[in-house]
Short mmCIF file of C-alpha atoms in Angstrom, two decimals:
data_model
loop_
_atom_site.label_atom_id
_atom_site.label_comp_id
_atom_site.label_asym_id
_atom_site.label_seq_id
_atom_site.Cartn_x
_atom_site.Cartn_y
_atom_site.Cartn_z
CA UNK A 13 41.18 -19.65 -30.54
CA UNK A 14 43.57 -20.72 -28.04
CA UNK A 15 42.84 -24.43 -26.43
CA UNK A 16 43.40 -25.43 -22.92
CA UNK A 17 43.50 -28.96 -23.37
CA UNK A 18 45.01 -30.74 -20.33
CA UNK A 19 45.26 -27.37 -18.32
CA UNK A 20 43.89 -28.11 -14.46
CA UNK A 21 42.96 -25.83 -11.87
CA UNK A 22 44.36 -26.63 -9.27
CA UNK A 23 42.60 -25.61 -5.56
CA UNK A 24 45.57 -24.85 -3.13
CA UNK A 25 45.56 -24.74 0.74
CA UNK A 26 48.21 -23.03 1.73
CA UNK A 27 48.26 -23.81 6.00
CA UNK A 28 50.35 -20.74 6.90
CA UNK A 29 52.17 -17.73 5.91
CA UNK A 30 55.14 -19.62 4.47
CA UNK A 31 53.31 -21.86 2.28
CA UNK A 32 51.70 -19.05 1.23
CA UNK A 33 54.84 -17.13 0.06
CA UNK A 34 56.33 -20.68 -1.70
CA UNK A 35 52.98 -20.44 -3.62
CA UNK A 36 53.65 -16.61 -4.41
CA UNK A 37 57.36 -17.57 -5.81
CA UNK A 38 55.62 -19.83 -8.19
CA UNK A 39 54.04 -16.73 -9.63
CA UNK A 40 57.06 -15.15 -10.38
CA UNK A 41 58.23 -18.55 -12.50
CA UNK A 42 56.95 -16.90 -16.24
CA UNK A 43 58.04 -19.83 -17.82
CA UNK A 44 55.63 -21.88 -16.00
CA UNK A 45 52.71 -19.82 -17.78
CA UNK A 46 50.87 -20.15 -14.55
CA UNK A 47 47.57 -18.08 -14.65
CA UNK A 48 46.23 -17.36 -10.82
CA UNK A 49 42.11 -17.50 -10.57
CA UNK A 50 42.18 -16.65 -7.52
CA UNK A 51 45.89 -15.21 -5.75
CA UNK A 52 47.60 -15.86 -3.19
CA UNK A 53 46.22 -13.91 0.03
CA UNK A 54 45.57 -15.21 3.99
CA UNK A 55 46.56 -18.08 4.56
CA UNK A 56 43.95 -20.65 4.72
CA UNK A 57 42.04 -18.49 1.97
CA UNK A 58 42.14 -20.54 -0.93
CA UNK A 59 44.49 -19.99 -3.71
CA UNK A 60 42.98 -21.52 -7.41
CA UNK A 61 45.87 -21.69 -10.11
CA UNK A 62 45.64 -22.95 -13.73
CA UNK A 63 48.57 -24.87 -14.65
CA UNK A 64 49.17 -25.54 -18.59
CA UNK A 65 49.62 -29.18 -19.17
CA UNK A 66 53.30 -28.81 -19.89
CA UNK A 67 53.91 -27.04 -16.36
CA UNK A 68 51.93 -29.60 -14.33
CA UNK A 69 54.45 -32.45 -13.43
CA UNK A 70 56.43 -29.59 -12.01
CA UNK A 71 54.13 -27.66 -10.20
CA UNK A 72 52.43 -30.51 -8.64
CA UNK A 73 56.41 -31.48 -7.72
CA UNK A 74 56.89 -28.55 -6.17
CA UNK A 75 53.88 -28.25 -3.96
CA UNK A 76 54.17 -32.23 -2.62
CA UNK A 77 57.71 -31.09 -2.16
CA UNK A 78 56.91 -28.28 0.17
CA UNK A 79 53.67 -30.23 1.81
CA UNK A 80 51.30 -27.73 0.30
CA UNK A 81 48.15 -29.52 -0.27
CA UNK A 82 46.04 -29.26 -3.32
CA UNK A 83 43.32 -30.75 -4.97
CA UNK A 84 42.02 -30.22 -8.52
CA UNK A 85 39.36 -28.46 -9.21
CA UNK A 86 39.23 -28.42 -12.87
CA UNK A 87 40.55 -31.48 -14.80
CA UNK A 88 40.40 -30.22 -18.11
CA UNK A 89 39.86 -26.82 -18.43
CA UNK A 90 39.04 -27.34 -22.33
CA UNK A 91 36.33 -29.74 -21.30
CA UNK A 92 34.65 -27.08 -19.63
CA UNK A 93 35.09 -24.56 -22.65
CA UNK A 94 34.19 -27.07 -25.03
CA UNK A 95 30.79 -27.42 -23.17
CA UNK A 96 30.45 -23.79 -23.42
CA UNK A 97 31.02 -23.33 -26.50
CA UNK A 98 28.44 -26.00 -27.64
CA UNK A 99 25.93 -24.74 -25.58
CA UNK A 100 26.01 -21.02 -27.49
CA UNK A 101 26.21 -22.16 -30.99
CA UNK A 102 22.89 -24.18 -29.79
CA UNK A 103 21.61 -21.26 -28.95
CA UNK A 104 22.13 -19.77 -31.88
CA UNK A 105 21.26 -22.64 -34.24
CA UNK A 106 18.03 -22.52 -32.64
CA UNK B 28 16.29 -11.69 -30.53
CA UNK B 29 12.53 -9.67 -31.75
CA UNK B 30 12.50 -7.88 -27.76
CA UNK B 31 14.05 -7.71 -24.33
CA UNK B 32 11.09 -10.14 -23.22
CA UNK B 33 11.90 -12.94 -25.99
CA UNK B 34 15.98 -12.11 -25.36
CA UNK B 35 17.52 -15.45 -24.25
CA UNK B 36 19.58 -14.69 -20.48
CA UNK B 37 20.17 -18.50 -19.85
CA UNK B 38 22.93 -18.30 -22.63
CA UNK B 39 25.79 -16.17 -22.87
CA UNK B 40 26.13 -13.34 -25.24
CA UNK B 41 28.90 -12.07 -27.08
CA UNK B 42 29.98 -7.80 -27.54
CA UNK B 43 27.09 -6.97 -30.54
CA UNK B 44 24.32 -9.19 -29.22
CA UNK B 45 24.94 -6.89 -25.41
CA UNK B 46 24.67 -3.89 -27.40
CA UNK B 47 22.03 -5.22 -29.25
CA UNK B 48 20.35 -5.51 -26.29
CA UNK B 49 21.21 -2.42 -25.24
CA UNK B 50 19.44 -0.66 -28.15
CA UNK B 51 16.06 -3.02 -27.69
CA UNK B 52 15.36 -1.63 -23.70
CA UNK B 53 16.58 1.32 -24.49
CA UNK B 54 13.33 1.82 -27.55
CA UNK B 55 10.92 -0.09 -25.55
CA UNK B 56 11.71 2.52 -22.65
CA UNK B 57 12.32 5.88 -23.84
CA UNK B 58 10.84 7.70 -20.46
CA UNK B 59 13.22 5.69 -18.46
CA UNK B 60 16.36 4.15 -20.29
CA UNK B 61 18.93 6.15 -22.47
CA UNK B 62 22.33 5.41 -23.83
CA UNK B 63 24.97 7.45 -23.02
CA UNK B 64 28.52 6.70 -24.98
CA UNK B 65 31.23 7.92 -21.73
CA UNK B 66 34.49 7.19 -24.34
CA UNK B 67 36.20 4.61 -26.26
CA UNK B 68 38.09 1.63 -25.76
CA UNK B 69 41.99 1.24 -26.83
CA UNK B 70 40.95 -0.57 -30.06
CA UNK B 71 38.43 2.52 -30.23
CA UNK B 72 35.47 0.50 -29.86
CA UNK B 73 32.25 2.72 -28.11
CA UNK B 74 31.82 2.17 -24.29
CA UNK B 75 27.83 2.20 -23.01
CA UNK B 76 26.26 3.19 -20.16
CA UNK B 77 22.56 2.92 -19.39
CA UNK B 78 20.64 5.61 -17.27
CA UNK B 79 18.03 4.85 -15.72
CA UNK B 80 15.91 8.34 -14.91
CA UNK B 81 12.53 9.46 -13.93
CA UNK B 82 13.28 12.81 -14.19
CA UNK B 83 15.12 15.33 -12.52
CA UNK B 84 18.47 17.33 -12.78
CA UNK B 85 21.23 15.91 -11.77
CA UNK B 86 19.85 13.33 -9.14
CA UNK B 87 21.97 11.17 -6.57
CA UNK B 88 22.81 8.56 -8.42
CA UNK B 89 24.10 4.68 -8.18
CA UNK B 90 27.30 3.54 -10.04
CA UNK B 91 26.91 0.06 -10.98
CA UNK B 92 29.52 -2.01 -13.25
CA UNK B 93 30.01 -5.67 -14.09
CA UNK B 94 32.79 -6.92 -17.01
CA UNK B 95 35.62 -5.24 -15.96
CA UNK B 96 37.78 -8.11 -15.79
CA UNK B 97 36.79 -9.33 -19.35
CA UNK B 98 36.67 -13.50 -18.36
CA UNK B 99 34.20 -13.06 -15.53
CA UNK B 100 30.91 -13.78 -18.13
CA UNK B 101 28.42 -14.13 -15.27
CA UNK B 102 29.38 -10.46 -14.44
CA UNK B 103 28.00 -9.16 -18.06
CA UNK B 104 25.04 -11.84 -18.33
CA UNK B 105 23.97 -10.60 -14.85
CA UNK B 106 24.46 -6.90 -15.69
CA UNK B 107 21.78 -7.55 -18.87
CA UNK B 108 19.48 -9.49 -16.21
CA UNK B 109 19.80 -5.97 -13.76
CA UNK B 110 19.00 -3.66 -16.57
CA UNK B 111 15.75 -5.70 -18.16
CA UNK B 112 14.61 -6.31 -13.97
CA UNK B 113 14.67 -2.52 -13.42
CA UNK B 114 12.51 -1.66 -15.91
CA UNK B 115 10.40 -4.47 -15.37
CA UNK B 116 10.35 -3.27 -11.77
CA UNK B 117 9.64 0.36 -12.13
CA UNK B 118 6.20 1.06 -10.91
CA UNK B 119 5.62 -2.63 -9.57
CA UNK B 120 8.07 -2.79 -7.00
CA UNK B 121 7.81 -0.37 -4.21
CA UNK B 122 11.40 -0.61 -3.03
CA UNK B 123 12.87 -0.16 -6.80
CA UNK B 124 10.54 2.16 -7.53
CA UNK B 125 11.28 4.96 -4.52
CA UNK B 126 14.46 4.51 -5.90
CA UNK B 127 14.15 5.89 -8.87
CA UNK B 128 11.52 8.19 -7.87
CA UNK B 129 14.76 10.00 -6.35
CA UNK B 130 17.70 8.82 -7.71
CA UNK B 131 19.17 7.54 -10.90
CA UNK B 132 20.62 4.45 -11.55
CA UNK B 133 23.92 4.23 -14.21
CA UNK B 134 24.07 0.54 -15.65
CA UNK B 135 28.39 -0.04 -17.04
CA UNK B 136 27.61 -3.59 -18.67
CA UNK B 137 30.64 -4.57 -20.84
CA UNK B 138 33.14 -1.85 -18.86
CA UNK B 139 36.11 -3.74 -20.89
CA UNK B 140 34.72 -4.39 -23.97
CA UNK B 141 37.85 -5.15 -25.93
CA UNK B 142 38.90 -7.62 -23.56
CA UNK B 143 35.49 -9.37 -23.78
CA UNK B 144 35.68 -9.28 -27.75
CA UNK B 145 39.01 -11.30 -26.87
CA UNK B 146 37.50 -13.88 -24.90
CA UNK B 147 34.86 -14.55 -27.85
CA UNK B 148 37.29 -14.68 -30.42
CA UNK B 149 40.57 -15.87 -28.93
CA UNK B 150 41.41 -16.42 -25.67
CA UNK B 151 38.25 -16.96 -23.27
CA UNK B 152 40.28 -16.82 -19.86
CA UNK B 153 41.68 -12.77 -21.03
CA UNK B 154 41.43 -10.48 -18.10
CA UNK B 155 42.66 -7.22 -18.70
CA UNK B 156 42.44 -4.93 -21.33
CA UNK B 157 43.91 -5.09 -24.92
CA UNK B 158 46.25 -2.12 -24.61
CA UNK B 159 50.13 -2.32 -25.71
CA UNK B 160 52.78 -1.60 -23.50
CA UNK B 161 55.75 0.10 -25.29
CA UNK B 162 58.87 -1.90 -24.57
CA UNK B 163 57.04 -5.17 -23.71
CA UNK B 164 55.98 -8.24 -25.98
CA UNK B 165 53.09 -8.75 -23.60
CA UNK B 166 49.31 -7.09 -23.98
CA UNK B 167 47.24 -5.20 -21.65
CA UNK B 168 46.88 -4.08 -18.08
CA UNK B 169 44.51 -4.91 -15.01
CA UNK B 170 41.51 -2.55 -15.15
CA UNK B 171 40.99 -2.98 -11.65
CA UNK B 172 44.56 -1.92 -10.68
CA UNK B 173 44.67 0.98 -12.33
CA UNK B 174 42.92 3.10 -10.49
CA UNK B 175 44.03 6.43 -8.47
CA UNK B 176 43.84 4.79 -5.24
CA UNK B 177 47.42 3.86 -4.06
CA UNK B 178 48.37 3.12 -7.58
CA UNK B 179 51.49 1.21 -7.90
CA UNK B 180 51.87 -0.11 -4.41
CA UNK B 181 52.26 -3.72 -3.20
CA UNK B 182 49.26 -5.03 -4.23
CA UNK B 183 49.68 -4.84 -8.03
CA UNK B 184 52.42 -5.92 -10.44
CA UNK B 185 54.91 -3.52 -12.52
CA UNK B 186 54.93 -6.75 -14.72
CA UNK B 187 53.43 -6.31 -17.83
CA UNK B 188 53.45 -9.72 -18.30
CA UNK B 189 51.42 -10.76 -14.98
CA UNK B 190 47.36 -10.66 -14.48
CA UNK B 191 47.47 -7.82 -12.08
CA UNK B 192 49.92 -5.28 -14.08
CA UNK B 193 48.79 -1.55 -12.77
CA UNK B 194 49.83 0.03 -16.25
CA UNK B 195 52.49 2.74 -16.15
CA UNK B 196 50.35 5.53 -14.57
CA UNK B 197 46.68 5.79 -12.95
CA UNK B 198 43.88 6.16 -15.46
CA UNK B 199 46.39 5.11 -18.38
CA UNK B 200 43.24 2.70 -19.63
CA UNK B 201 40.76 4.43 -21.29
CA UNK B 202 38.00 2.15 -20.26
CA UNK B 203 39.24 3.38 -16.68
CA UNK B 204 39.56 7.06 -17.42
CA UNK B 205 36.00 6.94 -19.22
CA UNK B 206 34.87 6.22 -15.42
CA UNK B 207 36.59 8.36 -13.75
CA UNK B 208 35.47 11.38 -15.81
CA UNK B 209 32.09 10.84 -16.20
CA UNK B 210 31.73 10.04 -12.18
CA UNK B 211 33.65 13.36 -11.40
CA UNK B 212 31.84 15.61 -14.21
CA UNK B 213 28.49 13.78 -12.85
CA UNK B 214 29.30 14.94 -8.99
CA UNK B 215 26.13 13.14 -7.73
CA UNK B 216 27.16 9.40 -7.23
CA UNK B 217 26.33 8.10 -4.07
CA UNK B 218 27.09 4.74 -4.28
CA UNK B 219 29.31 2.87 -6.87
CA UNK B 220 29.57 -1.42 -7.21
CA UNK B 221 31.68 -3.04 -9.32
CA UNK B 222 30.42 -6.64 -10.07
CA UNK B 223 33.32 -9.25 -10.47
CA UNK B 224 33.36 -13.25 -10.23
CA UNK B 225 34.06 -15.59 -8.22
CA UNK B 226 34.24 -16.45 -5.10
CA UNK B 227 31.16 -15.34 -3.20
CA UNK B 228 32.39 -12.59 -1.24
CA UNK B 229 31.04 -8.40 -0.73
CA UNK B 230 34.14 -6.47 -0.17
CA UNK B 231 34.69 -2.77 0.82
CA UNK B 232 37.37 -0.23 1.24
CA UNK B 233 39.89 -0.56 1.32
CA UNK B 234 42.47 -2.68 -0.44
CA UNK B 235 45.40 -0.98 -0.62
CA UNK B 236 46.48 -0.78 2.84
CA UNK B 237 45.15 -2.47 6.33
CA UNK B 238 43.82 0.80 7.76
CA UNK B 239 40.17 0.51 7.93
CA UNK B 240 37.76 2.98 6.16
CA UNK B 241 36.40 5.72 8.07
CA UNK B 242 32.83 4.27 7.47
CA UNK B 243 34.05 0.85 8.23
CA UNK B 244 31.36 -0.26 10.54
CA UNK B 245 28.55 1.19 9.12
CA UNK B 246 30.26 -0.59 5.43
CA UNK B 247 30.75 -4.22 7.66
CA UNK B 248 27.08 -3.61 9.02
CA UNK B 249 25.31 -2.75 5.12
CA UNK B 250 27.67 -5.48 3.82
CA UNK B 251 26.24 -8.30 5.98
CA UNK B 252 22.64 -6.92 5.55
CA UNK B 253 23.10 -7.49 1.89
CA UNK B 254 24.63 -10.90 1.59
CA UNK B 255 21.69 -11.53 3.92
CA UNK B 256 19.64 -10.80 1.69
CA UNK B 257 21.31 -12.64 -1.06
CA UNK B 258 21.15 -15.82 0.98
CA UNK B 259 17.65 -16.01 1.57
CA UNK B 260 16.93 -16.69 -2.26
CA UNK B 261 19.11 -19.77 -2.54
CA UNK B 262 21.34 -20.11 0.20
CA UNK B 263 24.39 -19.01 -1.52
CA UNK B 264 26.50 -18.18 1.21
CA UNK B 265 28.96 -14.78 0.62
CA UNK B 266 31.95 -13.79 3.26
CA UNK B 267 32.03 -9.92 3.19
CA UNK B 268 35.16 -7.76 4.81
CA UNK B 269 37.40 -5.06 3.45
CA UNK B 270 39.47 -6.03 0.54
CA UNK B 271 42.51 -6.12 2.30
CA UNK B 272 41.19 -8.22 5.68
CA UNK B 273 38.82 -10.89 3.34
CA UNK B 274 41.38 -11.64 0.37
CA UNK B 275 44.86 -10.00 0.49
CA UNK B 276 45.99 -6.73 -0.68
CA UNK B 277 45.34 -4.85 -4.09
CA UNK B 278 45.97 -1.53 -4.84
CA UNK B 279 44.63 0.71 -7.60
CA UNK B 280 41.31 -0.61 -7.63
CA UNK B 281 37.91 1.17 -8.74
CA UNK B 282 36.12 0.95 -4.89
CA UNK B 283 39.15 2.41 -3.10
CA UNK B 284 39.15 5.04 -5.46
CA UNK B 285 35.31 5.55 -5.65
CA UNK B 286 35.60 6.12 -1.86
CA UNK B 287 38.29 8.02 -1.65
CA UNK B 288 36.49 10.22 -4.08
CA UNK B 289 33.65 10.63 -1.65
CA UNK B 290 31.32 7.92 -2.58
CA UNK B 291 30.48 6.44 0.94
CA UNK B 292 28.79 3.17 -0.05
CA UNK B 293 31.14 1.57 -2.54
CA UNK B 294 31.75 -2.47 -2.57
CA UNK B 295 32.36 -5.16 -5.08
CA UNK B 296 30.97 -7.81 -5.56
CA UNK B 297 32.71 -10.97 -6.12
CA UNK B 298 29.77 -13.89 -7.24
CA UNK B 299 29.22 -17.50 -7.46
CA UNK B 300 30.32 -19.87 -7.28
CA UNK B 301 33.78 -20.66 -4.72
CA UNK B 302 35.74 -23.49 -6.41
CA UNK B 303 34.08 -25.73 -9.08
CA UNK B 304 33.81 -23.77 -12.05
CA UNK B 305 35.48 -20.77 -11.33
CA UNK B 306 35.41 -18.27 -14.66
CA UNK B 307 33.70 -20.77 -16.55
CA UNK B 308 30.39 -20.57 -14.50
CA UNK B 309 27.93 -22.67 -16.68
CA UNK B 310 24.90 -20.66 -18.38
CA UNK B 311 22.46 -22.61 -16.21
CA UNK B 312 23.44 -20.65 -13.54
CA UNK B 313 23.37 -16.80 -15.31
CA UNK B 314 19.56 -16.09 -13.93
CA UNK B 315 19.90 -18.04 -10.15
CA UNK B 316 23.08 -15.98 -9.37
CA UNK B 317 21.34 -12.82 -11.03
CA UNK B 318 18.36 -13.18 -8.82
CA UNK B 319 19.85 -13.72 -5.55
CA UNK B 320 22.90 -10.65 -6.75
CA UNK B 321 19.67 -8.59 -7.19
CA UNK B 322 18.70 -9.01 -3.69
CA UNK B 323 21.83 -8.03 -2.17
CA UNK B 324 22.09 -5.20 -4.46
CA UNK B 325 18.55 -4.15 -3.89
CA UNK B 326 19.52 -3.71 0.35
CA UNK B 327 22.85 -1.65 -0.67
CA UNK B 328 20.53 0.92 -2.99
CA UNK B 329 17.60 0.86 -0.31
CA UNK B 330 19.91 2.13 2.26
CA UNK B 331 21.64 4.30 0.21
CA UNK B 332 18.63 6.02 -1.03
CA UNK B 333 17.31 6.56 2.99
CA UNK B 334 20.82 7.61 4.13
CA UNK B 335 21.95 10.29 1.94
CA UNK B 336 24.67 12.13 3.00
#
């Protein structure tokens, strides 16, 4: 199984239509693996974006750079799968 | 699990314990549940829907799918939740049971079933569907952009690589096609839902351009009556627009092209929660955001069922 360990999701507010089409050209960075949970759209609507650990320092870079603000919603997104996953193989033990 | 009644919904479920499921209502309800088979998957594995009849030939019926974007679990724990409620509701609830005293209901549960197997197995956040795209190292294309409903236009990505990648022509999924055919060979659907998570919203036609929908008010005015009703079970508050006004704009999706195909009262919706847990909804909440869906669903089949058209 894949692992997500240090992946974030981060919760983006993007104030107006140009912040909103920074945060669209991040999308087009493959490299960045960037995987949108919810995309870009009105601004003001909020944009949710899971960032592999490796890509984090520079997407976090980018948005303080462009005074997009963000807060994380998701520290660990393994965490959260981890808990998951315990919870159905309890189920199942049982 | 020995029945539906000891079947555990506060837990998710993986592909064979669904269909498992599946098989259990449909034996403990032969008058009103069957299982019809509508195609198969790219990796050829069966795709289910249940009918729920009381007779008749040919009735109006309801479309309702959850699943189709393979991550969103609460969409396919819910669906199992729907299908065990309307049988438990036929004959004791008078608004579910005019219902299907006149119309049928059609129940997609796992509508991408390979993708779902992939979340199990491999890769829990997988969206789309499993299908290879010649010339390109990456796998699969958006189910919900590949629709016949202003396929390919901004909206959607050419990318094959990207979340949102339309495929290279309308209906090239399968698990799409296997929709479309059955809903056109059926001729009867009156309404059609797709269930997708999260962000608490009810959306409606369209999404592939700004132009509202010929039935736009009377869509904005059912669409606010139903997260209404949602609300009043736990105060989960929903926003509700047309795609393109509430979100942003996506083409090729399954509502635009269920309306555009003459099914009036067509909306998705998009459930809990808005921005803790996203995809990874814990099990906890499966039944809550079943029960107050329910509601919200119940008010879009009511009026459906006493405004044929």
């Amino acid at each position: 199984k894949d692992d997500f360990v240090g992946h974030q999701v981060l919760r983006i507010s993007a104030a107006n239509e140009a912040q909103v089409q920074k945060v669209v050209e991040l999308e087009e960075l493959e490299h960045l693996q960037l995987d949108f949970w919810r995309g870009p759209g009105q601004p003001g609507s909020p944009i949710d974006l899971r960032v592999p650990f490796p890509s984090l320092q520079a997407v976090k870079v980018f948005l303080e750079a462009h005074g997009i603000k963000y807060t994380i919603m998701i520290d660990d997104v393994q965490t959260l799968l981890d808990e998951e996953e315990e919870q159905m193989t309890a189920f199942k033990t049982r | 699990a020995a029945s539906t009644d000891t079947f555990n919904y506060n837990v998710y479920h993986n592909l064979d314990e669904i269909y498992g499921f599946m098989d259990m209502l449909v034996a403990e309800h032969p008058g009103l549940v069957s299982k019809l088979e509508i195609g198969k998957t790219y990796e050829a594995r069966p795709i289910y829907v249940l009918k729920f009849s009381t007779g008749g030939n040919n009735r109006p019926a309801i479309w309702i799918d959850t699943g189709i974007h393979s991550r969103e679990w609460v969409t396919q724990a819910s669906g199992i939740w729907f299908a065990k409620k309307i049988t438990q509701d036929y004959g004791n609830d008078p608004g579910l049971t005019a219902i299907l005293d006149s119309m049928d209901i059609f129940l997609e549960i796992v509508t991408n079933p390979d993708g779902f197997v992939f979340t199990h197995k491999k890769n829990r956040l997988w969206r789309k569907t499993r299908s290879l795209t010649a010339g390109s190292s990456c796998v699969g294309v958006d189910p919900n952009r590949n629709w016949d409903a202003g396929f390919g236009k901004t909206g959607a990505s050419s990318n094959p690589c990207t979340e949102t990648y339309h495929g290279k022509f309308a209906n090239s999924e399968s698990e799409v096609k296997s929709i479309v055919d059955f809903v056109k060979s059926h001729g009867n659907f009156k309404a059609y839902i797709s269930i997708h998570s999260y962000s608490q919203l009810l959306l409606y036609p369209y999404g592939y351009t700004k132009d509202p929908a010929a039935d736009d008010a009377e869509l904005e005015g059912l669409a606010k009556s139903a997260v209404t009703a949602l609300a009043s079970l736990y105060g989960t508050k929903y926003k509700y627009g047309s795609i393109f006004k509430a979100i942003y704009v996506a083409s090729g999706s399954s509502i635009d092209w269920a309306y555009n195909q003459g099914i009036k009262y067509s909306f998705t919706f998009e459930l809990r929660d808005t921005g803790r847990y996203g995809f990874l909804l814990p099990a906890s909440q499966i039944v809550p955001t079943a029960q107050e869906t329910w509601l919200g669903l119940q008010t879009i089949m009511n009026y459906t069922r006493t405004h044929l058209y």
